[in-house]
C-alpha cells in the first residue's frame, strides 16, 4: 500500500519531526535555524542540497505518519519498512553529498544547536530498533524482505483468525464450538511462536503484538481453554505418588522393625543357650 504525504511543503513536513524539539528552543536558536534554512533554500547553487533536504523531510514525515497509523495493532515493521528504507537512503545520500561550495553537507548535518536531521534520524531509527523490526526481515543486498519465519507465522495467524471468523454469529459473539474446531490451528500458532522466542534474543514487535492479541481473544472473547491430557496424566501420577509415600513409609518402618525385633530375639536366645555350657566348663 502506498501512502501519499498529507503535507507537501517542506517547511510543514519538518514541523512533524521538529515539534518536540522546537518547544524547548530559545528565540536565538530559532533565529539560527531560520538563517541557515534561508541560506539553503534561496541559494541557487545548492539545488541538490535543497532537493536532498526536501527528500529527507518528506520521507521522514511519511514514515512518522505510517508509524502512527499502524501503532495499534502494531504493524509498523511490516507496513512501514519501505518508508524506513527511504529515510535511511536519504540520510546516507546526505552523508555522502558534496557540493560546489562545500558548505551544504556541513550546514545540513550541523544546524548549530538544533541538529535537526540527526535528531530526526535518531528518532526514526530508535523507533525502528525499539520495535525489534530487524528480526522480521532478511537483509539481502541492503534490501529488507520478510523472512521465511515471519511469513510462515503470518500464514498461521491468518489461518487461525479465519477459523475464528467462521464461528462468528453476531457482533463480537462466537459459537462455543470454535474452541474445538480452531484448537489445532491455534496450537500450531502457539508452538511456532514459542519456537521463535527460544531461537532469538528478541522477537519482532509485529509478531509479539499479534500473538498477544490472539491469546487474549482466545481466552477472553471465546472463553476457550487448552486441553493438556499429558499434563493431566503427569499431575495425577505425581499426586498419587506423593499420597502413597506415607503408606510406603509406615509399611517399610513396620517391616524393618519386625526384622530388628526377630534378630534381637534370636541373639537373646543364643546368648541364653551358650551361658549354661560356659558355666559347666568352668
XYZ file of N, CA and C in Angstrom:
846
model
N 0.850 -1.184 0.000
C 0.000 0.000 0.000
C 0.885 1.233 0.000
N 0.615 2.196 -0.874
C 1.420 3.402 -0.991
C 0.712 4.566 -0.338
N 1.444 5.328 0.466
C 0.878 6.473 1.154
C 1.338 7.748 0.481
N 0.437 8.681 0.313
C 0.754 9.991 -0.224
C 0.885 10.938 0.952
N 2.032 11.611 1.110
C 2.198 12.520 2.247
C 1.082 13.535 2.301
N 0.570 13.752 3.500
C -0.527 14.693 3.670
C -0.062 16.129 3.478
N 1.201 16.389 3.709
C 1.727 17.737 3.582
C 2.822 17.720 2.532
N 2.781 18.611 1.599
C 3.738 18.604 0.507
C 4.814 19.660 0.665
N 4.545 20.716 1.397
C 5.535 21.773 1.576
C 6.596 21.317 2.557
N 7.836 21.560 2.205
C 8.940 21.084 3.033
C 8.886 21.651 4.435
N 8.574 22.934 4.532
C 8.548 23.543 5.850
C 7.521 22.874 6.765
N 6.358 22.536 6.224
C 5.326 21.891 7.045
C 5.701 20.464 7.378
N 6.397 19.771 6.458
C 6.843 18.413 6.750
C 7.820 18.403 7.915
N 8.679 19.402 7.950
C 9.660 19.455 9.028
C 8.997 19.630 10.387
N 7.843 20.297 10.422
C 7.155 20.527 11.681
C 6.831 19.207 12.371
N 6.469 18.198 11.589
C 6.094 16.892 12.139
C 7.237 16.270 12.921
N 8.468 16.460 12.425
C 9.625 15.876 13.097
C 10.198 16.781 14.184
N 10.030 18.080 14.014
C 10.718 19.023 14.886
C 9.862 19.560 16.015
N 8.612 19.181 16.074
C 7.692 19.762 17.052
C 8.213 19.628 18.479
N 8.643 18.405 18.818
C 9.108 18.190 20.185
C 10.388 18.952 20.483
N 11.192 19.203 19.426
C 12.437 19.928 19.629
C 12.198 21.424 19.781
N 11.340 21.976 18.922
C 11.137 23.417 18.880
C 10.475 23.948 20.141
N 9.739 23.079 20.857
C 9.042 23.534 22.060
C 10.013 24.058 23.112
N 11.262 23.566 23.077
C 12.216 23.922 24.117
C 13.313 24.871 23.629
N 13.219 25.354 22.393
C 14.268 26.200 21.861
C 14.015 27.665 22.193
N 15.112 28.380 22.412
C 15.029 29.806 22.677
C 14.881 30.572 21.377
N 14.603 31.873 21.478
C 14.433 32.708 20.295
C 15.717 32.762 19.482
N 16.859 32.824 20.192
C 18.140 32.874 19.482
C 18.390 31.628 18.664
N 18.026 30.444 19.206
C 18.222 29.191 18.482
C 17.336 29.139 17.252
N 16.103 29.609 17.349
C 15.206 29.617 16.209
C 15.707 30.570 15.129
N 16.286 31.688 15.536
C 16.832 32.611 14.552
C 18.004 31.982 13.809
N 18.828 31.190 14.529
C 19.936 30.499 13.873
C 19.408 29.542 12.825
N 18.369 28.788 13.189
C 17.804 27.824 12.245
C 17.199 28.523 11.028
N 16.463 29.603 11.246
C 15.856 30.324 10.135
C 16.914 30.886 9.189
N 18.006 31.390 9.775
C 19.066 31.946 8.940
C 19.677 30.873 8.047
N 19.948 29.711 8.622
C 20.573 28.637 7.844
C 19.602 28.094 6.806
N 18.332 27.934 7.203
C 17.338 27.415 6.266
C 17.177 28.337 5.069
N 17.180 29.653 5.308
C 17.023 30.596 4.213
C 18.217 30.540 3.272
N 19.402 30.351 3.855
C 20.586 30.269 3.008
C 20.561 29.032 2.135
N 19.945 27.955 2.619
C 19.864 26.719 1.838
C 18.825 26.826 0.741
N 17.631 27.359 1.076
C 16.522 27.373 0.131
C 16.648 28.462 -0.929
N 17.348 29.536 -0.619
C 17.373 30.653 -1.540
C 18.704 30.799 -2.251
N 19.601 29.839 -2.075
C 20.869 29.865 -2.786
C 20.758 28.981 -4.016
N 20.824 29.560 -5.162
C 20.627 28.795 -6.393
C 21.693 27.762 -6.637
N 22.875 27.926 -6.029
C 23.965 26.990 -6.235
C 23.756 25.702 -5.442
N 22.793 25.662 -4.557
C 22.587 24.497 -3.701
C 21.283 23.782 -4.017
N 20.974 23.659 -5.314
C 19.744 22.978 -5.692
C 19.748 21.531 -5.224
N 20.887 20.830 -5.366
C 20.992 19.437 -4.927
C 20.817 19.330 -3.420
N 21.409 20.259 -2.725
C 21.295 20.280 -1.266
C 19.841 20.448 -0.847
N 19.157 21.386 -1.473
C 17.751 21.635 -1.158
C 16.890 20.417 -1.493
N 17.186 19.798 -2.597
C 16.414 18.617 -3.019
C 16.567 17.477 -2.026
N 17.794 17.248 -1.550
C 18.018 16.178 -0.575
C 17.344 16.500 0.755
N 17.375 17.771 1.141
C 16.708 18.161 2.368
C 15.208 17.923 2.270
N 14.624 18.263 1.125
C 13.193 18.042 0.917
C 12.866 16.550 0.904
N 13.739 15.758 0.273
C 13.521 14.308 0.242
C 13.553 13.719 1.644
N 14.527 14.130 2.440
C 14.615 13.619 3.808
C 13.395 14.041 4.625
N 12.963 15.288 4.452
C 11.794 15.776 5.191
C 10.541 14.995 4.815
N 10.337 14.775 3.515
C 9.141 14.070 3.044
C 9.130 12.606 3.478
N 10.280 11.921 3.346
C 10.335 10.511 3.728
C 10.193 10.353 5.240
N 10.761 11.279 5.996
C 10.631 11.225 7.453
C 9.177 11.429 7.876
N 8.514 12.390 7.222
C 7.111 12.636 7.530
C 6.246 11.431 7.169
N 6.551 10.794 6.044
C 5.781 9.626 5.610
C 5.956 8.462 6.580
N 7.201 8.248 7.039
C 7.432 7.160 7.999
C 6.705 7.446 9.311
N 6.772 8.685 9.781
C 6.113 9.041 11.037
C 4.611 8.843 10.938
N 4.036 9.262 9.819
C 2.597 9.073 9.612
C 2.238 7.589 9.589
N 3.058 6.798 8.907
C 2.819 5.350 8.821
C 2.921 4.701 10.199
N 3.922 5.102 10.986
C 4.111 4.520 12.315
C 2.923 4.821 13.218
N 2.394 6.038 13.116
C 1.230 6.398 13.929
C -0.006 5.618 13.469
N -0.161 5.468 12.161
C -1.330 4.779 11.623
C -1.362 3.313 12.025
N -0.204 2.677 12.071
C -0.138 1.243 12.381
C 0.405 0.992 13.789
N 0.103 1.927 14.706
C 0.560 1.768 16.082
C -0.272 0.745 16.853
N -1.543 0.546 16.441
C -2.410 -0.415 17.149
C -3.464 -0.971 16.211
N -3.480 -2.269 15.952
C -2.444 -3.213 16.374
C -1.116 -2.904 15.682
N -0.030 -3.273 16.319
C 1.296 -2.909 15.820
C 1.601 -3.647 14.518
N 1.798 -2.861 13.471
C 2.221 -3.392 12.173
C 3.281 -2.465 11.570
N 4.016 -1.797 12.448
C 4.992 -0.813 11.987
C 6.062 -1.458 11.117
N 6.577 -2.583 11.549
C 7.683 -3.214 10.819
C 7.263 -3.630 9.410
N 6.143 -4.322 9.314
C 5.710 -4.856 8.025
C 5.194 -3.766 7.092
N 4.452 -2.809 7.616
C 3.796 -1.808 6.778
C 4.674 -0.594 6.474
N 5.644 -0.302 7.319
C 6.427 0.936 7.171
C 7.865 0.687 6.731
N 8.179 -0.544 6.358
C 9.565 -0.857 6.010
C 10.055 -0.055 4.809
N 9.196 0.170 3.812
C 9.613 0.923 2.630
C 9.946 2.367 2.997
N 9.156 2.965 3.869
C 9.417 4.333 4.292
C 10.711 4.406 5.106
N 10.963 3.381 5.922
C 12.202 3.357 6.703
C 13.412 3.267 5.779
N 13.322 2.451 4.751
C 14.415 2.341 3.795
C 14.617 3.658 3.040
N 13.523 4.349 2.730
C 13.622 5.638 2.044
C 14.325 6.672 2.919
N 13.986 6.693 4.212
C 14.634 7.625 5.134
C 16.123 7.308 5.246
N 16.450 6.029 5.389
C 17.848 5.624 5.504
C 18.633 5.977 4.255
N 17.992 5.789 3.100
C 18.654 6.116 1.838
C 18.894 7.624 1.717
N 17.894 8.424 2.081
C 18.047 9.879 2.018
C 19.130 10.356 2.978
N 19.187 9.780 4.157
C 20.210 10.153 5.135
C 21.592 9.777 4.647
N 21.712 8.607 4.048
C 23.007 8.166 3.534
C 23.499 9.069 2.402
N 22.586 9.503 1.554
C 22.964 10.405 0.460
C 23.452 11.743 1.000
N 22.831 12.224 2.063
C 23.282 13.478 2.661
C 24.692 13.322 3.227
N 24.953 12.173 3.846
C 26.281 11.941 4.412
C 27.365 11.902 3.330
N 27.019 11.394 2.152
C 27.985 11.259 1.068
C 28.008 12.464 0.134
N 27.162 13.453 0.414
C 26.978 14.561 -0.505
C 28.158 15.530 -0.495
N 28.476 16.016 -1.689
C 29.472 17.062 -1.857
C 28.919 18.085 -2.837
N 29.113 19.367 -2.558
C 28.624 20.400 -3.465
C 29.738 21.398 -3.742
N 29.465 22.296 -4.631
C 30.494 23.209 -5.089
C 31.029 24.072 -3.957
N 30.144 24.584 -3.128
C 30.585 25.488 -2.070
C 31.216 24.759 -0.897
N 30.910 23.447 -0.779
C 31.466 22.674 0.326
C 30.788 22.936 1.646
N 29.719 23.721 1.673
C 29.056 24.088 2.917
C 27.715 23.373 3.106
N 27.180 22.789 2.058
C 25.836 22.206 2.146
C 25.777 21.085 3.173
N 26.661 20.101 3.062
C 26.648 18.972 3.986
C 26.872 19.449 5.417
N 27.822 20.368 5.593
C 28.121 20.874 6.929
C 26.918 21.568 7.544
N 26.207 22.358 6.737
C 25.047 23.074 7.249
C 23.880 22.135 7.547
N 23.692 21.123 6.703
C 22.589 20.182 6.928
C 22.815 19.324 8.168
N 24.034 18.858 8.368
C 24.315 17.944 9.455
C 24.602 18.665 10.767
N 24.907 19.938 10.725
C 25.229 20.679 11.943
C 24.495 22.013 11.957
N 23.188 21.966 12.072
C 22.393 23.187 12.123
C 22.514 23.808 13.511
N 23.727 24.278 13.807
C 24.023 24.870 15.098
C 23.562 23.956 16.231
N 22.760 24.484 17.128
C 22.352 23.711 18.303
C 21.146 22.821 18.029
N 20.593 22.884 16.842
C 19.385 22.113 16.553
C 19.688 20.682 16.138
N 20.669 20.486 15.269
C 20.982 19.149 14.736
C 19.700 18.469 14.263
N 18.946 19.176 13.423
C 17.614 18.726 13.030
C 17.645 17.366 12.353
N 18.476 17.216 11.349
C 18.486 15.981 10.569
C 18.915 14.802 11.431
N 19.981 14.965 12.204
C 20.447 13.858 13.032
C 19.442 13.508 14.117
N 18.816 14.532 14.709
C 17.798 14.265 15.735
C 16.611 13.528 15.143
N 16.184 13.954 13.949
C 15.068 13.277 13.291
C 15.413 11.852 12.916
N 16.633 11.638 12.408
C 17.046 10.296 12.002
C 17.198 9.381 13.216
N 17.728 9.905 14.312
C 17.860 9.105 15.536
C 16.488 8.717 16.091
N 15.519 9.627 15.972
C 14.157 9.310 16.419
C 13.588 8.138 15.619
N 13.764 8.172 14.300
C 13.202 7.131 13.432
C 13.899 5.794 13.656
N 15.232 5.805 13.688
C 15.961 4.553 13.918
C 15.710 4.018 15.327
N 15.536 4.927 16.295
C 15.232 4.487 17.652
C 13.886 3.786 17.740
N 12.894 4.329 17.026
C 11.574 3.704 16.992
C 11.642 2.349 16.306
N 12.385 2.276 15.226
C 12.542 1.022 14.474
C 13.219 -0.037 15.332
N 14.266 0.357 16.047
C 15.005 -0.593 16.879
C 14.204 -1.015 18.108
N 13.451 -0.096 18.696
C 12.661 -0.436 19.879
C 11.577 -1.455 19.555
N 11.141 -1.492 18.298
C 10.158 -2.488 17.862
C 10.823 -3.780 17.393
N 12.161 -3.845 17.494
C 12.917 -5.044 17.068
C 12.557 -5.458 15.650
N 12.375 -4.471 14.785
C 11.903 -4.755 13.427
C 12.894 -5.578 12.610
N 14.176 -5.476 12.920
C 15.166 -6.201 12.122
C 14.964 -7.712 12.195
N 14.313 -8.181 13.265
C 14.077 -9.618 13.413
C 12.924 -10.106 12.533
N 12.217 -9.187 11.884
C 11.143 -9.567 10.967
C 11.657 -9.798 9.550
N 12.890 -9.352 9.278
C 13.353 -9.294 7.896
C 14.687 -10.004 7.702
N 14.937 -10.302 6.431
C 16.253 -10.729 5.978
C 16.848 -9.587 5.177
N 18.104 -9.293 5.436
C 18.782 -8.207 4.722
C 19.533 -8.796 3.543
N 18.957 -8.637 2.361
C 19.553 -9.173 1.143
C 19.968 -8.019 0.244
N 21.283 -7.879 0.065
C 21.815 -6.801 -0.771
C 21.267 -5.442 -0.338
N 21.276 -5.229 1.000
C 20.826 -3.958 1.586
C 19.345 -3.683 1.318
N 18.587 -4.729 1.056
C 17.141 -4.614 0.877
C 16.446 -5.507 1.892
N 15.523 -4.936 2.644
C 14.823 -5.693 3.676
C 13.618 -6.414 3.089
N 13.546 -7.718 3.307
C 12.402 -8.515 2.859
C 11.968 -9.413 4.015
N 10.669 -9.670 4.099
C 10.155 -10.503 5.181
C 10.845 -11.860 5.196
N 11.302 -12.270 6.370
C 11.950 -13.570 6.486
C 10.928 -14.686 6.319
N 11.420 -15.879 5.990
C 10.530 -17.037 5.841
C 9.812 -17.335 7.153
N 10.513 -17.107 8.251
C 9.921 -17.354 9.567
C 8.749 -16.416 9.835
N 8.938 -15.140 9.490
C 7.861 -14.166 9.689
C 6.681 -14.468 8.776
N 6.967 -14.796 7.527
C 5.895 -15.099 6.570
C 5.092 -16.313 7.023
N 5.790 -17.336 7.526
C 5.093 -18.540 7.980
C 4.226 -18.240 9.203
N 4.741 -17.414 10.108
C 3.946 -17.028 11.274
C 2.684 -16.290 10.838
N 2.817 -15.368 9.900
C 1.662 -14.606 9.426
C 0.647 -15.518 8.740
N 1.128 -16.544 8.049
C 0.212 -17.513 7.421
C -0.571 -18.273 8.486
N 0.123 -18.720 9.537
C -0.558 -19.416 10.632
C -1.545 -18.490 11.336
N -1.152 -17.227 11.498
C -2.031 -16.252 12.147
C -3.306 -16.042 11.330
N -3.164 -15.886 10.016
C -4.328 -15.679 9.156
C -5.238 -16.908 9.145
N -4.633 -18.090 9.191
C -5.427 -19.322 9.239
C -6.236 -19.392 10.533
N -5.605 -19.038 11.639
C -6.286 -19.060 12.936
C -7.413 -18.036 12.986
N -7.130 -16.825 12.527
C -8.160 -15.777 12.519
C -9.304 -16.142 11.585
N -8.970 -16.776 10.457
C -10.007 -17.215 9.531
C -10.919 -18.253 10.151
N -10.339 -19.134 10.961
C -11.142 -20.147 11.654
C -12.072 -19.483 12.660
N -11.577 -18.502 13.385
C -12.425 -17.789 14.347
C -13.619 -17.141 13.648
N -13.354 -16.537 12.505
C -14.405 -15.805 11.787
C -15.521 -16.734 11.307
N -15.196 -17.985 11.052
C -16.221 -18.929 10.599
C -17.296 -19.176 11.652
N -16.942 -18.972 12.910
C -17.869 -19.273 14.002
C -18.416 -18.012 14.657
N -18.307 -16.895 13.933
C -18.897 -15.656 14.427
C -20.381 -15.636 14.071
N -21.230 -15.458 15.080
C -22.680 -15.494 14.860
C -23.329 -14.136 15.111
N -22.523 -13.144 15.414
C -23.040 -11.795 15.651
C -21.906 -10.851 15.956
N -22.225 -9.622 16.324
C -21.200 -8.654 16.689
C -20.509 -9.097 17.974
N -19.224 -9.466 17.839
C -18.428 -9.934 18.977
C -19.062 -11.126 19.686
N -19.828 -11.911 18.965
C -20.438 -13.122 19.518
C -19.980 -14.310 18.684
N -19.491 -15.364 19.360
C -18.941 -16.515 18.658
C -19.522 -17.800 19.218
N -19.679 -18.767 18.336
C -20.173 -20.076 18.741
C -19.127 -20.788 19.588
N -19.576 -21.476 20.640
C -18.647 -22.145 21.540
C -17.874 -23.272 20.859
N -18.415 -23.781 19.758
C -17.724 -24.851 19.047
C -16.419 -24.377 18.415
N -16.180 -23.054 18.397
C -14.929 -22.521 17.852
C -13.729 -23.028 18.645
N -13.933 -23.260 19.938
C -12.828 -23.737 20.772
C -12.308 -25.090 20.290
N -13.237 -25.970 19.944
C -12.847 -27.298 19.475
C -12.366 -27.253 18.033
N -13.093 -26.532 17.180
C -12.778 -26.503 15.757
C -11.469 -25.787 15.466
N -11.144 -24.764 16.252
C -9.964 -23.933 15.977
C -8.788 -24.251 16.893
N -8.910 -25.296 17.668
C -7.830 -25.614 18.611
C -6.535 -25.988 17.888
N -6.639 -26.752 16.813
C -5.436 -27.192 16.097
C -4.651 -26.025 15.492
N -5.285 -25.138 14.692
C -4.512 -24.008 14.167
C -3.996 -23.081 15.268
N -4.771 -22.921 16.336
C -4.330 -22.057 17.434
C -3.113 -22.663 18.137
N -3.132 -23.963 18.355
C -1.996 -24.631 18.993
C -0.755 -24.565 18.103
N -0.951 -24.742 16.797
C 0.174 -24.652 15.859
C 0.800 -23.266 15.913
N -0.042 -22.242 15.986
C 0.446 -20.862 16.068
C 1.233 -20.651 17.362
N 0.702 -21.150 18.464
C 1.390 -21.020 19.753
C 2.747 -21.708 19.754
N 2.789 -22.911 19.232
C 4.036 -23.675 19.221
C 5.092 -22.990 18.363
N 4.669 -22.474 17.210
C 5.630 -21.820 16.339
C 6.150 -20.529 16.966
N 5.266 -19.797 17.631
C 5.692 -18.570 18.312
C 6.706 -18.892 19.418
N 6.442 -19.944 20.180
C 7.375 -20.343 21.238
C 8.725 -20.735 20.660
N 8.714 -21.368 19.484
C 9.976 -21.745 18.845
C 10.756 -20.515 18.391
N 10.046 -19.471 17.955
C 10.712 -18.225 17.567
C 11.367 -17.582 18.785
N 10.641 -17.552 19.906
C 11.174 -16.940 21.124
C 12.415 -17.679 21.618
N 12.410 -18.989 21.502
C 13.527 -19.778 22.013
C 14.766 -19.687 21.125
N 14.585 -19.320 19.863
C 15.713 -19.292 18.922
C 16.253 -17.888 18.650
N 15.643 -16.850 19.250
C 16.093 -15.478 19.023
C 16.225 -14.728 20.348
N 17.153 -13.789 20.357
C 17.319 -12.945 21.543
C 16.124 -12.010 21.722
N 15.535 -11.602 20.615
C 14.368 -10.718 20.652
C 13.429 -11.124 19.520
N 12.181 -10.690 19.616
C 11.173 -11.030 18.613
C 10.573 -9.742 18.064
N 10.362 -9.718 16.768
C 9.757 -8.570 16.103
C 8.439 -8.201 16.776
N 8.234 -6.906 17.029
C 7.057 -6.456 17.779
C 5.760 -6.738 17.026
N 5.794 -6.777 15.706
C 4.600 -7.145 14.943
C 4.119 -8.539 15.343
N 5.064 -9.462 15.502
C 4.735 -10.839 15.858
C 4.284 -10.920 17.309
N 5.003 -10.240 18.197
C 4.654 -10.266 19.629
C 3.246 -9.729 19.853
N 2.946 -8.592 19.249
C 1.627 -7.980 19.445
C 0.524 -8.850 18.851
N 0.776 -9.442 17.699
C -0.219 -10.317 17.068
C -0.518 -11.524 17.948
N 0.536 -12.100 18.535
C 0.343 -13.279 19.380
C -0.398 -12.910 20.667
N -0.053 -11.770 21.246
C -0.731 -11.335 22.478
C -2.222 -11.095 22.240
N -2.541 -10.438 21.129
C -3.943 -10.162 20.810
C -4.706 -11.465 20.569
N -4.077 -12.407 19.871
C -4.731 -13.693 19.581
C -4.978 -14.487 20.856
N -4.013 -14.479 21.759
C -4.182 -15.196 23.027
C -5.284 -14.571 23.879
N -5.319 -13.245 23.904
C -6.386 -12.565 24.649
C -7.754 -12.869 24.048
N -7.829 -12.916 22.726
C -9.083 -13.228 22.048
C -9.519 -14.654 22.382
N -8.586 -15.589 22.382
C -8.879 -16.997 22.677
C -9.411 -17.170 24.102
N -8.785 -16.478 25.048
C -9.155 -16.656 26.452
C -10.338 -15.797 26.882
N -10.336 -14.531 26.460
C -11.321 -13.581 26.990
C -12.559 -13.439 26.112
N -12.408 -13.620 24.813
C -13.559 -13.467 23.918
C -14.241 -14.815 23.659
N -13.443 -15.822 23.324
C -14.014 -17.151 23.061
C -14.187 -17.965 24.335
N -13.472 -17.576 25.401
C -13.513 -18.300 26.678
C -13.099 -19.761 26.493
N -12.042 -19.938 25.731
C -11.544 -21.292 25.466
C -10.401 -21.612 26.415
N -10.221 -22.896 26.646
C -9.108 -23.375 27.455
C -8.422 -24.495 26.706
N -7.111 -24.536 26.885
C -6.329 -25.561 26.223
C -6.427 -26.872 26.994
N -6.628 -27.973 26.265
C -6.636 -29.298 26.880
C -5.229 -29.864 26.832
N -4.730 -30.299 27.998
C -3.390 -30.869 28.078
C -3.480 -32.253 28.722
N -3.879 -33.285 27.967
C -4.035 -34.622 28.561
C -2.740 -35.148 29.151
N -1.616 -34.870 28.509
C -0.346 -35.365 29.025
C -0.032 -34.734 30.374
N -0.323 -33.451 30.497
C -0.088 -32.776 31.767
C -1.006 -33.318 32.850
N -2.225 -33.667 32.464
C -3.163 -34.237 33.440
C -2.648 -35.573 33.970
N -2.121 -36.395 33.082
C -1.588 -37.699 33.483
C -0.411 -37.510 34.434
N 0.481 -36.574 34.081
C 1.639 -36.310 34.939
C 1.199 -35.797 36.309
N 0.224 -34.895 36.290
C -0.266 -34.336 37.548
C -0.865 -35.426 38.439
N -1.714 -36.284 37.843
C -2.350 -37.358 38.621
C -1.308 -38.343 39.136
N -0.313 -38.646 38.314
C 0.731 -39.586 38.728
C 1.515 -39.039 39.910
N 1.879 -37.765 39.814
C 2.628 -37.145 40.907
C 1.789 -37.090 42.181
N 0.512 -36.771 42.027
C -0.360 -36.682 43.195
C -0.500 -38.034 43.887
N -0.695 -39.091 43.085
C -0.831 -40.437 43.666
C 0.460 -40.881 44.337
N 1.574 -40.547 43.711
C 2.861 -40.939 44.294
C 3.093 -40.261 45.631
N 2.831 -38.958 45.662
C 3.013 -38.211 46.915
C 2.059 -38.717 47.995
N 0.821 -39.023 47.606
C -0.158 -39.523 48.584
C 0.231 -40.902 49.113
N 0.901 -41.698 48.279
C 1.264 -43.058 48.691
C 2.545 -43.104 49.511
N 3.332 -42.057 49.507
C 4.602 -42.056 50.240
C 4.429 -42.347 51.726
N 3.481 -41.727 52.425
C 3.315 -42.060 53.854
C 2.990 -43.544 54.084
N 2.185 -44.122 53.195
C 1.825 -45.543 53.346
C 3.063 -46.421 53.221
N 3.877 -46.124 52.166
C 5.105 -46.902 51.980
C 6.059 -46.698 53.161
N 6.069 -45.469 53.693
C 6.962 -45.187 54.812
C 6.577 -46.028 56.035
N 5.286 -46.034 56.368
C 4.842 -46.790 57.534
C 4.987 -48.296 57.330
N 4.698 -48.799 56.137
C 4.876 -50.233 55.866
C 6.347 -50.624 55.967
N 7.195 -49.764 55.411
C 8.621 -50.050 55.491
C 9.132 -50.009 56.913
N 8.644 -49.005 57.661
C 9.072 -48.898 59.062
C 8.631 -50.127 59.863
N 7.414 -50.589 59.617
C 6.908 -51.762 60.337
C 7.692 -53.006 59.978
N 8.026 -53.162 58.695
C 8.758 -54.335 58.241
C 10.141 -54.377 58.877
N 10.861 -53.257 58.810
C 12.218 -53.242 59.369
C 12.202 -53.355 60.888
N 11.143 -52.856 61.515
C 11.022 -53.007 62.967
C 10.865 -54.470 63.342
N 10.054 -55.209 62.594
C 9.863 -56.645 62.858
C 11.153 -57.413 62.637
N 11.910 -57.035 61.582
C 13.175 -57.732 61.316
C 14.156 -57.516 62.460
N 14.232 -56.285 62.913
C 15.157 -55.971 64.008
C 14.731 -56.701 65.285
N 13.397 -56.766 65.517
C 12.883 -57.453 66.710
C 13.222 -58.944 66.666
N 13.087 -59.582 65.487
C 13.414 -61.010 65.350
C 14.895 -61.247 65.602
N 15.732 -60.359 65.078
C 17.164 -60.510 65.280
C 17.529 -60.390 66.753
N 16.904 -59.447 67.434
C 17.186 -59.279 68.853
C 16.757 -60.503 69.646
N 15.583 -61.067 69.310
C 15.113 -62.259 69.998
C 16.049 -63.445 69.760
N 16.534 -63.609 68.529
C 17.450 -64.696 68.198
C 18.753 -64.562 68.963
N 19.276 -63.327 69.017
C 20.530 -63.113 69.729
C 20.359 -63.375 71.222
N 19.189 -63.035 71.781
C 18.944 -63.255 73.205
C 18.877 -64.745 73.519
N 18.177 -65.501 72.691
C 18.083 -66.945 72.898
C 19.444 -67.623 72.753
N 20.218 -67.173 71.763
C 21.539 -67.758 71.558
C 22.430 -67.497 72.767
N 22.303 -66.313 73.316
C 23.110 -65.976 74.489
C 22.706 -66.837 75.693
N 21.403 -67.097 75.834
C 20.933 -67.925 76.948
C 21.381 -69.378 76.796
N 21.443 -69.860 75.533
C 21.876 -71.236 75.302
C 23.357 -71.402 75.570
N 24.147 -70.424 75.236
C 25.590 -70.523 75.432
C 26.006 -70.301 76.875
N 25.208 -69.629 77.685
C 25.585 -69.288 79.043
C 25.726 -70.518 79.943
N 24.803 -71.501 79.976
C 24.950 -72.687 80.840
C 26.177 -73.503 80.482
N 26.408 -73.711 79.194
C 27.554 -74.522 78.773
C 28.853 -73.882 79.207
N 28.897 -72.605 79.190
C 30.112 -71.892 79.597
C 30.346 -72.076 81.101
N 29.269 -72.072 81.883
C 29.359 -72.225 83.338
C 29.809 -73.629 83.699
N 29.336 -74.656 82.946
C 29.705 -76.050 83.223
C 31.173 -76.273 82.980
N 31.696 -75.744 81.963
C 33.119 -75.904 81.658
C 33.971 -75.299 82.763
N 33.447 -74.236 83.370
C 34.209 -73.589 84.432
C 34.234 -74.479 85.675
